[in-house]
XYZ file of C-alpha atoms in Angstrom:
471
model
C -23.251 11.191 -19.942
C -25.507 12.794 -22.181
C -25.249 10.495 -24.839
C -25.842 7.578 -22.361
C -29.422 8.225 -21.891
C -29.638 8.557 -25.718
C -28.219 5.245 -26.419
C -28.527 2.821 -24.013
C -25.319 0.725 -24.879
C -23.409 3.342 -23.372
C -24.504 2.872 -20.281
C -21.989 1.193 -18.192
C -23.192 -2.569 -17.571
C -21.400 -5.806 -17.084
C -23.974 -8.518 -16.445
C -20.605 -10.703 -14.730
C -20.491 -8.107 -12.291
C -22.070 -7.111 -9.527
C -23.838 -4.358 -10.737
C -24.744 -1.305 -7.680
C -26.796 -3.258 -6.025
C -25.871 -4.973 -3.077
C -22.721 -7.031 -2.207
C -23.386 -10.346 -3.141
C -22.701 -13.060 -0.618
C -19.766 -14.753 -1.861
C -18.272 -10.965 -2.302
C -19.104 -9.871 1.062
C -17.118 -13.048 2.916
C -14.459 -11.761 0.795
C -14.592 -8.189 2.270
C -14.753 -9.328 5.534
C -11.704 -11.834 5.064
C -9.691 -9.062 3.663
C -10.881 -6.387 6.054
C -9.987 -8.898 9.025
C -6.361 -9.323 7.172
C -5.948 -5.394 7.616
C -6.949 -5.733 10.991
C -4.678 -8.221 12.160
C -2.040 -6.425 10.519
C -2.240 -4.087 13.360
C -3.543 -6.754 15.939
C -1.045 -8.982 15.724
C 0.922 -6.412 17.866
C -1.360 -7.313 20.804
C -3.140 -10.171 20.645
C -1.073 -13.639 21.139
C -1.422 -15.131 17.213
C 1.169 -16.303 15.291
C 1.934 -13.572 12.277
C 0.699 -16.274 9.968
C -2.246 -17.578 11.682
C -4.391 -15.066 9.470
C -2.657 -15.629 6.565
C -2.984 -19.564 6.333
C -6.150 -20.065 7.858
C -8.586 -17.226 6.580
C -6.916 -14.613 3.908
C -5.776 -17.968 1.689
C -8.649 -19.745 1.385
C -10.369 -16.365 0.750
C -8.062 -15.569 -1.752
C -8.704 -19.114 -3.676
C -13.023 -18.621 -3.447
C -12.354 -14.961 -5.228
C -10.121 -16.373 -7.821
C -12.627 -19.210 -8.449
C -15.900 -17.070 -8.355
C -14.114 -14.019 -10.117
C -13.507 -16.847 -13.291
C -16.957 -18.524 -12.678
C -19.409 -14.948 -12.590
C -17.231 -12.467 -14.814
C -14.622 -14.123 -16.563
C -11.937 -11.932 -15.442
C -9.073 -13.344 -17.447
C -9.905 -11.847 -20.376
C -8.017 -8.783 -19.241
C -4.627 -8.461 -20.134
C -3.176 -6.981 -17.161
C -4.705 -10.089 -15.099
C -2.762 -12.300 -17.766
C 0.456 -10.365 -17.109
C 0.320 -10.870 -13.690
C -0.368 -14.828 -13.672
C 2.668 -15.005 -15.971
C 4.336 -12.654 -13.525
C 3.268 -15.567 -10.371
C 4.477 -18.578 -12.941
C 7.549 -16.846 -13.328
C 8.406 -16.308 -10.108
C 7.171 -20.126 -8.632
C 9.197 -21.435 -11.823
C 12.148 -19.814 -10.238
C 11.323 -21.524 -6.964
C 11.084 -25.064 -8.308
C 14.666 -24.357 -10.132
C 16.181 -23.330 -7.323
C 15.057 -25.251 -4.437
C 15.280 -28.866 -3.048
C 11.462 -30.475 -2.195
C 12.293 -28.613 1.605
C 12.779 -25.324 0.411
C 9.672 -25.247 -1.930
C 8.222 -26.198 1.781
C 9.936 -23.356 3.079
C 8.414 -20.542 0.418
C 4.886 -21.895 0.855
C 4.171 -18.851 3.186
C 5.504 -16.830 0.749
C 3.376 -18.469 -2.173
C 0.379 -18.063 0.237
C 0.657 -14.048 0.540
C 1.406 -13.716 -3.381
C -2.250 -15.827 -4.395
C -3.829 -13.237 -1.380
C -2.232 -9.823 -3.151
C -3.367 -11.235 -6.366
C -6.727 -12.463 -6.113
C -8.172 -10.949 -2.903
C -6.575 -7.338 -3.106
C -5.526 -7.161 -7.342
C -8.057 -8.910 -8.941
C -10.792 -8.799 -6.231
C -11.779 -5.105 -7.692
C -12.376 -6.818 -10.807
C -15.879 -8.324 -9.071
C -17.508 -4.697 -8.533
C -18.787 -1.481 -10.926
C -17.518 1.764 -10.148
C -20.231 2.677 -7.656
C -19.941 -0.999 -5.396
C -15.800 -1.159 -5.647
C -16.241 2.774 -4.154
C -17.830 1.586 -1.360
C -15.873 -1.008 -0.857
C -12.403 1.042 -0.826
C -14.729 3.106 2.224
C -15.079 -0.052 4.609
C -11.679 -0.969 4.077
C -10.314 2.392 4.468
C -12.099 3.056 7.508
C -11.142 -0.059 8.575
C -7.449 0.719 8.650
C -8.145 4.016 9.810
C -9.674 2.678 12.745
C -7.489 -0.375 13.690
C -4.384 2.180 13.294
C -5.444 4.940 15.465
C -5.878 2.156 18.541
C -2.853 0.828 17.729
C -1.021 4.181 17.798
C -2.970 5.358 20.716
C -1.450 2.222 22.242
C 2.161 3.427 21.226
C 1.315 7.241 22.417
C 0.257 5.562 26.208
C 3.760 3.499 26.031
C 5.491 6.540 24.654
C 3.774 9.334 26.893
C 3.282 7.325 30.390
C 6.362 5.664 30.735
C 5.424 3.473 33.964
C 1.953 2.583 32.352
C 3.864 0.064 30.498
C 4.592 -1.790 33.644
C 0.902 -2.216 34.949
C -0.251 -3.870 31.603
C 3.019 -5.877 30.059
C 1.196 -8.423 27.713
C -0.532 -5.550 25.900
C 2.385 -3.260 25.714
C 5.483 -5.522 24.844
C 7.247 -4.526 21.992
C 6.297 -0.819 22.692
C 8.072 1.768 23.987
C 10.969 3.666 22.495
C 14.212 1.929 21.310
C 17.096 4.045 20.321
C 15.203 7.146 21.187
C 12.403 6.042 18.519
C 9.070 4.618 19.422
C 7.998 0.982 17.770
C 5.114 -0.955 17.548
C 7.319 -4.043 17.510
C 11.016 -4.247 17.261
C 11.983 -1.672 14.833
C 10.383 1.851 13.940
C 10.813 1.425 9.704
C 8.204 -1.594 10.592
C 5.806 0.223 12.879
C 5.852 3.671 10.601
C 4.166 2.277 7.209
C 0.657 1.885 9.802
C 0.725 5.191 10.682
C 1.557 6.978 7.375
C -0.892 4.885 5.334
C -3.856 6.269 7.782
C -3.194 9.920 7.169
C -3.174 9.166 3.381
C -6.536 7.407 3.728
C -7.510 9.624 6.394
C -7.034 12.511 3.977
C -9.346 10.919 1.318
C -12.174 9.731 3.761
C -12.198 13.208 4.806
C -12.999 14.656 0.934
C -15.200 11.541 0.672
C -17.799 12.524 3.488
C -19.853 15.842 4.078
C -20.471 14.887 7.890
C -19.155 16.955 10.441
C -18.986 14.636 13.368
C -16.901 11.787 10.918
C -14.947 14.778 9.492
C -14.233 15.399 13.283
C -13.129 11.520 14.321
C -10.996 11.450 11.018
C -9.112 14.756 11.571
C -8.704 13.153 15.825
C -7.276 9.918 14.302
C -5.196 11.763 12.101
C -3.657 13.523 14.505
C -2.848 10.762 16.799
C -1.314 8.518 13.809
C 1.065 11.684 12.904
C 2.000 11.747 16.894
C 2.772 8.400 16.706
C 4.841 8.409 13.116
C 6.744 11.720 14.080
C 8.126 10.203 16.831
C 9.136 6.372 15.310
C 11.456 9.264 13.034
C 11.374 7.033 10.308
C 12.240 9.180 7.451
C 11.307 6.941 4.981
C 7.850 6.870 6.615
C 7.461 10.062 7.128
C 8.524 11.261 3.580
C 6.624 9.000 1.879
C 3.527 9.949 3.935
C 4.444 13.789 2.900
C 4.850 13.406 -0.612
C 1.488 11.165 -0.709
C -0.745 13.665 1.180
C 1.437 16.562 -0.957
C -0.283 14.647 -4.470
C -3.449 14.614 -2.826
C -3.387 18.685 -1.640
C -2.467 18.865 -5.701
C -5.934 17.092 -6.786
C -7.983 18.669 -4.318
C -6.770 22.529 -5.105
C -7.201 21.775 -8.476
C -10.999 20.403 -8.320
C -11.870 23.199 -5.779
C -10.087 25.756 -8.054
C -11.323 24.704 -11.250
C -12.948 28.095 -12.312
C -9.293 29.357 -12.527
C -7.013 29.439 -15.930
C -4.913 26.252 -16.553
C -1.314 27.620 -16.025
C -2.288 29.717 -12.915
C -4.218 26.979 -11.339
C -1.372 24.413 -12.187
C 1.024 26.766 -10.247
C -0.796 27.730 -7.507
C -2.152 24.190 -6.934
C 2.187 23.053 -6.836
C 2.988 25.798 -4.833
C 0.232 24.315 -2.472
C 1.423 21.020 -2.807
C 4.927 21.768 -1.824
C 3.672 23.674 1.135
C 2.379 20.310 2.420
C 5.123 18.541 1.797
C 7.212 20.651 3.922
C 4.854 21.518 6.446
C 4.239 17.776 7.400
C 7.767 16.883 7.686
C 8.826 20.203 9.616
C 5.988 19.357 11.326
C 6.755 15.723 12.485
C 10.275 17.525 13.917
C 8.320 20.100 15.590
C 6.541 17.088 17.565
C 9.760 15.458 18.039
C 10.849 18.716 19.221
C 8.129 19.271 21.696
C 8.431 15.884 23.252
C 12.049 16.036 24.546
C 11.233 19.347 25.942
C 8.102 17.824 27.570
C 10.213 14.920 29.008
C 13.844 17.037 29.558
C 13.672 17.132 32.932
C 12.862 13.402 33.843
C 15.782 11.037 33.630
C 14.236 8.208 33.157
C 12.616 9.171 30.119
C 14.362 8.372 26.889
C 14.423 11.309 24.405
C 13.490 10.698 21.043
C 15.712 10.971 18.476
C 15.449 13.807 15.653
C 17.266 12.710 12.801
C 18.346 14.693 10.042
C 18.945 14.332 6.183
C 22.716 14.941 6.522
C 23.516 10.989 5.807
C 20.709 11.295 2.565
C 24.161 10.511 0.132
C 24.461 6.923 1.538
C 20.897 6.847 2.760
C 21.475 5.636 6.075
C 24.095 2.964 5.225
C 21.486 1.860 2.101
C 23.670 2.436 -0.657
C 26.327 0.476 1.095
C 24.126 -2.635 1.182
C 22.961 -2.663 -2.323
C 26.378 -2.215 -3.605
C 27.840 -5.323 -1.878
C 24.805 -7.119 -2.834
C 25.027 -6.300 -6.569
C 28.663 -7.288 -5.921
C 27.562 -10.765 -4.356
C 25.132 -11.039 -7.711
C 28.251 -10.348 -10.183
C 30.276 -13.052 -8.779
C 27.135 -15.060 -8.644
C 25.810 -15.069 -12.270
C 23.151 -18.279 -12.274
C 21.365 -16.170 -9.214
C 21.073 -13.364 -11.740
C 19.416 -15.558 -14.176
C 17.316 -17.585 -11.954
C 17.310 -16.649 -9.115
C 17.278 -17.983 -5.441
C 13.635 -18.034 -4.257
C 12.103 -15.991 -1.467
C 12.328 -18.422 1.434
C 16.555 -18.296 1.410
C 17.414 -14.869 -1.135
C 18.515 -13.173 2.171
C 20.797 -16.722 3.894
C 22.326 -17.233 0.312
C 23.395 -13.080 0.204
C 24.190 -12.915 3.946
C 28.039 -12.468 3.622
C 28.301 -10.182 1.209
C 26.658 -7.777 3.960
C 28.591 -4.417 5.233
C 29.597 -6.238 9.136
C 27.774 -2.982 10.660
C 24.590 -3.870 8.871
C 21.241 -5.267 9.000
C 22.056 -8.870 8.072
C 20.036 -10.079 5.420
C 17.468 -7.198 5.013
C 18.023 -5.768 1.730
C 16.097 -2.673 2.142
C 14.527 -2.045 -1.436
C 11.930 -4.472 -2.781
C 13.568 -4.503 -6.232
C 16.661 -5.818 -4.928
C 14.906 -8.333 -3.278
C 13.012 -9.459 -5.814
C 16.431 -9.186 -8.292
C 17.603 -11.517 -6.312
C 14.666 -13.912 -5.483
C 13.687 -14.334 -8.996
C 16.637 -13.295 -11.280
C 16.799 -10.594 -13.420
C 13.926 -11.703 -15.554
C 11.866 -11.567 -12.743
C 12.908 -8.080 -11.540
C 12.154 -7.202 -15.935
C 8.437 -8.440 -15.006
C 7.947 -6.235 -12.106
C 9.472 -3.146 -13.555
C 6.884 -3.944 -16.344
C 4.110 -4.147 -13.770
C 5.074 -0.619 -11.621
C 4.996 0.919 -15.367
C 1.883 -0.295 -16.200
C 0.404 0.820 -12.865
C 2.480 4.615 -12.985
C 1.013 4.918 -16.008
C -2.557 3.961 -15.381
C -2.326 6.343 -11.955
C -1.337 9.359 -14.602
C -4.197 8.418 -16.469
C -6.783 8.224 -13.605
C -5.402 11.153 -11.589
C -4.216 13.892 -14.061
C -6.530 13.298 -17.212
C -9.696 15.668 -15.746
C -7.896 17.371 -13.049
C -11.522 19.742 -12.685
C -13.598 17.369 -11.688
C -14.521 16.862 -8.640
C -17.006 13.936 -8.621
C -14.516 11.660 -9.446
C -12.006 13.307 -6.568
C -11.942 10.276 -4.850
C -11.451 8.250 -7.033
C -8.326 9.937 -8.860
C -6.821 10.238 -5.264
C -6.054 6.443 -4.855
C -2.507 6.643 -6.842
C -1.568 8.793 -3.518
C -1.621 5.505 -1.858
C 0.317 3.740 -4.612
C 2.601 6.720 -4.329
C 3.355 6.221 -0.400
C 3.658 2.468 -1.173
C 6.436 2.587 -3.784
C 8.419 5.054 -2.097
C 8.285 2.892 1.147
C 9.444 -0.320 -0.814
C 12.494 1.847 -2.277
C 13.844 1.850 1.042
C 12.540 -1.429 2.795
C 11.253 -4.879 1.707
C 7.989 -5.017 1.001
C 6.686 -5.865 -2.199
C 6.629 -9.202 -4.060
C 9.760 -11.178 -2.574
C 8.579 -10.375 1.140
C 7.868 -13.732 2.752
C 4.762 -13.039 4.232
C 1.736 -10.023 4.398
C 2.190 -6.680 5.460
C 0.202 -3.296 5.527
C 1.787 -1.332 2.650
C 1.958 -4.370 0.425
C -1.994 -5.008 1.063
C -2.701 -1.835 0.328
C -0.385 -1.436 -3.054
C -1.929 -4.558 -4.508
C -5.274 -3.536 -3.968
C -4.964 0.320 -4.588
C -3.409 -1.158 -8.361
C -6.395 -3.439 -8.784
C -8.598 -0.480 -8.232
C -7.184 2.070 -10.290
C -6.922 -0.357 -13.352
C -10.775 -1.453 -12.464
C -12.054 1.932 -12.849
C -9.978 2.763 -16.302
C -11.707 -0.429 -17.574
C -15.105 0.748 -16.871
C -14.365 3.963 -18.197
C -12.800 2.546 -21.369
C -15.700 0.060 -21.536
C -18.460 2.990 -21.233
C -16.366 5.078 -23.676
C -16.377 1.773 -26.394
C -20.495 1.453 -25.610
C -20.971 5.121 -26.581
C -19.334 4.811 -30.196
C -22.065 2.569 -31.144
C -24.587 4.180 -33.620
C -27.743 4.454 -32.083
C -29.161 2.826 -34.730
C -27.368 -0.537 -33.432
C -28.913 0.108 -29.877
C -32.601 0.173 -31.002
């Protein structure tokens, strides 16, 4: 940075943007809608709203100002990833109009709704800040989540831990409790697990982000009672995709704290470190699992949790089954394969070509769904767009592994991490007919990461000038 005060062009400056200063008006509504679309994510579990109240009535209309101020202040389309992806949203409503009668273009307006929020108010919405502003930013909606998690798990802990407390209060506590020996938020644990595990990721990084004992404190309490809460839903997707993301982020932080040490040795150490985490969360989540049927062994009427192992990983839980009748279902139906069905009926139209024994029309792996949503061309665009982000995370994350003022920042691909290895296993990205927690986060987590590379790469062009052309 040097240089920067030598030649004023390479200071970073975008007179479209917003600049460190403070959040501009239009900007702040825009916070606050999505902010208030994390919260309801976990809200909607208690308070009597329709799932798509939200959605439809506040995070759409939000999503529409951004797009509309982000061309108006900054002209934001000039980048090419924002081009990919509204070729990426034409492909995939093309497919819908192709498909579908006047009523089922009706049917995937939800659907359309929740793609224009991921793109404009979590992608692009990034795009409106500098590095400093878009920092804070990722801190109010971090803590945000962190927050409306933890009362939502300490909600499933009460259901979980006082069994008859469930009975005084019903309206607040239906849908939680334990079913099939594994506590839920609603009506299955693979749903209610994704809350949890995305809090101790952020948790993690709002802990390295402050220097305040007291928050330090209320982050490593809220961690706590989210890893309660995941350990016993035993979702193992959950709960391995929470260990692996907090495992990258042990990586980054050893290796900024133990940047005085030589390359190879701190490369190995700082894996060695990493894998510790890995396993110590998830032997950790059975150790809580553990401890809670001993707790509860003697009363009858308490339902012990279940403590699944990874003896059925060859079939993954029946998945494999699934996705090989469904690829069947898509070889004897070619035109799906090249257009597609559209979101709002991809799951009626593959119905029977589920196993009997199986979650009927849940394909459990976003790529499938979106394979067969939007055809093969569309599943060629997203493959495109998970590249593009994997290999701007790389980039961000592993490029200056020493430094530790940008530590934050180069921890956000933990959270892209979590979300991809969620959507593996379960639908949420892209063909998922309405919001959801890890699919917020994903878009937005993508935006950011691609943000700050463009500043940096814009900073990095302003500082090959010749000073000469500054003066």
């Amino acid at each position: 940075m040097e240089d920067a005060y030598k030649n004023p062009s390479c200071l970073p400056h975008d007179h479209s943007m917003s600049g460190d200063g403070p959040i501009r008006s239009w900007q702040l509504l825009a916070l606050l809608s999505l902010a208030l679309s994390l919260v309801f994510e976990s809200a909607q579990y208690i308070i009597p709203l329709g799932s798509d109240t939200i959605l439809l009535y506040v995070s759409y209309p939000s999503a529409l100002v951004v797009f509309a101020m982000l061309v108006y202040t900054s002209r934001y389309t000039k980048y090419w990833e924002i081009r990919f992806m509204f070729g990426f949203i034409a492909w995939m409503c093309l497919s819908v109009v192709l498909n579908h009668s006047r009523a089922h273009i009706t049917e995937s307006y939800v659907w359309f709704c929740s793609t224009c929020v991921t793109m404009f108010l979590c992608f692009s919405f990034p795009y409106a800040f500098s590095k400093k502003s878009l920092l804070r930013v990722f801190k109010i909606l971090a803590i945000t989540t962190v927050v409306s998690v933890t009362f939502l798990s300490i909600i499933g802990l009460l259901a979980a831990f006082f069994h008859t407390i469930t009975t005084l209060a019903p309206g607040l506590f239906s849908g939680f409790g334990f079913f099939n020996g594994r506590l839920s938020f609603d009506d299955h644990p693979n749903r209610s697990a994704p809350f949890c595990a995305l809090a101790i990721v952020l948790t993690t990084i709002l802990f390295m982000q402050t220097k305040k004992k007291l928050f330090r404190v209320l982050l490593v309490v809220c961690g706590i009672m989210c890893f309660v809460a995941l350990a016993l839903t035993d979702s193992r997707t959950g709960i391995i995709s929470m260990c692996v993301a907090v495992g990258l982020e042990v990586f980054l932080i050893s290796n900024a704290k133990l940047k005085k040490w030589k390359a190879i040795t701190r490369i190995v150490v700082c894996s060695v470190l990493m894998g510790f985490a890995v396993w110590g969360l998830y032997k950790g989540s059975e150790l809580v699992r553990s401890g809670y049927n001993a707790i509860y062994s003697d009363e009858i009427a308490a339902q012990a949790v279940s403590s699944r192992d990874l003896s059925d990983i060859g079939t993954l839980n029946g998945r494999t089954e699934i996705w090989k009748n469904v690829l069947q279902g898509l070889k004897e139906n070619p035109r799906i394969i090249a257009l597609g069905t559209g979101p709002a009926v991809a799951s009626e139209v593959m119905s029977p070509y589920f196993p009997e024994d199986s979650p009927i029309g849940i394909f459990h792996n976003s790529l499938l769904g979106v394979l067969v949503s939007f055809g093969a061309f569309g599943l060629l665009l997203t493959i495109i767009f998970l590249g593009i982000i994997a290999t701007a995370s790389i980039k961000l994350s592993f490029l200056d592994l020493k430094n530790e003022t940008t530590l934050i920042i180069r921890m956000v691909p933990a959270i892209l991490i979590f979300a991809i290895i969620e959507s593996v296993f379960e639908d949420f990205l892209f063909a998922n007919s309405g919001l959801n927690i890890t699919y917020l986060w994903f878009m937005f987590s993508a935006g950011f990461v691609l943000r700050n590379l463009k500043l940096e790469s814009d900073i990095a062009q302003n500082c090959t000038a010749p000073l000469s052309s500054a003066k």
